[in-house]
Amino acid sequence: MGSVTRAEVLSLYRKIFRIARSWQATLQHDTEAEKRYIVQEAQTLFRQNQKLTEQESIKKCIDECNARIEIGLHYRNPYPRPMYLPPMGLATQKGRKLRGQQKLRKQAKPVYLQSQDDT
């Protein structure tokens, strides 16, 4: 990882922890749980991706992080927004078309959900 990228990643990590410290949930009794979620999610994802060396992969993770920060701050909700796509809505379930549908579903996944497991 280049020094510029490393500095950018560390800056994002610190930014997330600053957001968590000052986070105020819409419902006051949810504040502590949401703060814990923000910190835990950041730690999990940063550890999961710490071995990445390809600049393109690192850039995708940085873009996802920035998108999730902006969406979370805008909607005052730290949890990832759901992807609204019917489970079998892109193709029929017959033979090869199912593989095509799985490919389309993967392509339809927004940048802020790239780190989430496929459902």
C-alpha positions as a printed Julia matrix, in Angstrom:
119×3 Matrix{Float64}:
   0.0     0.0     0.0
   1.42    3.38   -1.0
   1.98    6.03    1.63
  -0.73    8.3     0.2
  -3.25    5.46    0.25
  -2.16    4.42    3.73
  -2.63    7.97    4.99
  -6.05    8.13    3.36
  -7.13    4.82    4.94
  -5.9     5.87    8.38
  -7.67    9.2     7.99
 -10.94    7.41    7.19
 -10.49    5.11   10.18
 -10.0     8.07   12.51
 -12.95    9.88   10.9
 -15.23    6.92   11.63
 -14.2     6.87   15.29
 -14.81   10.63   15.57
 -18.27   10.13   14.08
 -18.96    7.3    16.54
 -17.93    9.44   19.52
 -20.3    12.25   18.57
 -23.12   10.07   17.16
 -26.65   10.89   18.29
 -29.35    8.42   17.31
 -32.8     9.55   16.29
 -34.17    7.71   19.33
 -32.06    8.57   22.38
 -32.12    5.04   23.84
 -30.51    3.66   20.63
 -27.48    5.95   20.74
 -25.11    3.62   22.61
 -26.04    0.6    20.5
 -25.51    2.55   17.28
 -22.16    3.9    18.51
 -21.03    0.33   19.29
 -22.22   -0.82   15.86
 -20.25    1.92   14.08
 -17.02    1.06   15.92
 -17.5    -2.69   15.58
 -18.34   -2.5    11.87
 -15.31   -0.3    11.19
 -12.97   -2.61   13.07
 -14.34   -5.7    11.33
 -14.17   -4.27    7.81
 -10.76   -2.64    8.22
  -9.29   -5.87    9.63
 -10.93   -7.88    6.86
  -9.32   -5.66    4.23
  -5.95   -4.93    5.83
  -4.11   -7.43    3.6
  -5.27   -5.86    0.34
  -2.42   -4.77   -1.9
  -4.07   -4.06   -5.25
  -4.68   -0.34   -5.69
  -8.01   -0.96   -7.42
  -9.34   -3.1    -4.54
  -8.17   -0.55   -1.99
  -9.83    2.25   -3.98
 -13.13    0.31   -4.05
 -13.0    -0.13   -0.27
 -12.25    3.57    0.23
 -15.15    4.5    -2.06
 -17.47    2.17   -0.13
 -16.35    3.65    3.17
 -16.95    7.21    1.97
 -20.36    6.26    0.58
 -21.42    4.59    3.84
 -20.23    7.59    5.87
 -22.16   10.04    3.69
 -25.33    7.93    3.62
 -25.14    7.29    7.37
 -24.73   10.97    8.18
 -27.4    12.04    5.72
 -30.07    9.6     6.93
 -28.84    9.55   10.56
 -28.74    5.75   10.34
 -25.44    3.84   10.71
 -26.76    0.6     9.25
 -26.3    -0.21    5.55
 -29.28    0.66    3.41
 -31.01   -2.38    1.92
 -30.77   -3.26   -1.72
 -34.26   -3.38   -3.2
 -34.16   -6.09   -5.81
 -36.51   -9.07   -5.92
 -34.61  -12.31   -5.2
 -35.46  -13.87   -8.57
 -36.57  -10.76  -10.41
 -33.96  -10.49  -13.14
 -34.27  -13.8   -14.95
 -36.15  -17.07  -14.96
 -34.99  -19.95  -12.8
 -34.26  -22.3   -15.71
 -30.74  -23.58  -16.34
 -28.12  -21.14  -17.53
 -30.32  -18.11  -17.02
 -29.96  -18.52  -13.26
 -26.21  -17.92  -13.54
 -26.95  -14.83  -15.6
 -29.3   -13.58  -12.92
 -26.68  -14.1   -10.21
 -24.21  -12.09  -12.28
 -26.77   -9.29  -12.76
 -27.54   -9.24   -9.02
 -23.84   -8.88   -8.26
 -23.52   -6.04  -10.76
 -26.62   -4.33   -9.34
 -25.15   -4.2    -5.81
 -24.47   -0.55   -4.91
 -21.0     0.56   -3.84
 -22.03    1.03   -0.22
 -22.95   -2.68    0.08
 -19.9    -4.26   -1.55
 -18.52   -5.59    1.75
 -21.81   -7.14    2.82
 -22.35  -10.86    2.33
 -24.52  -11.86   -0.6
 -28.04  -12.68    0.48
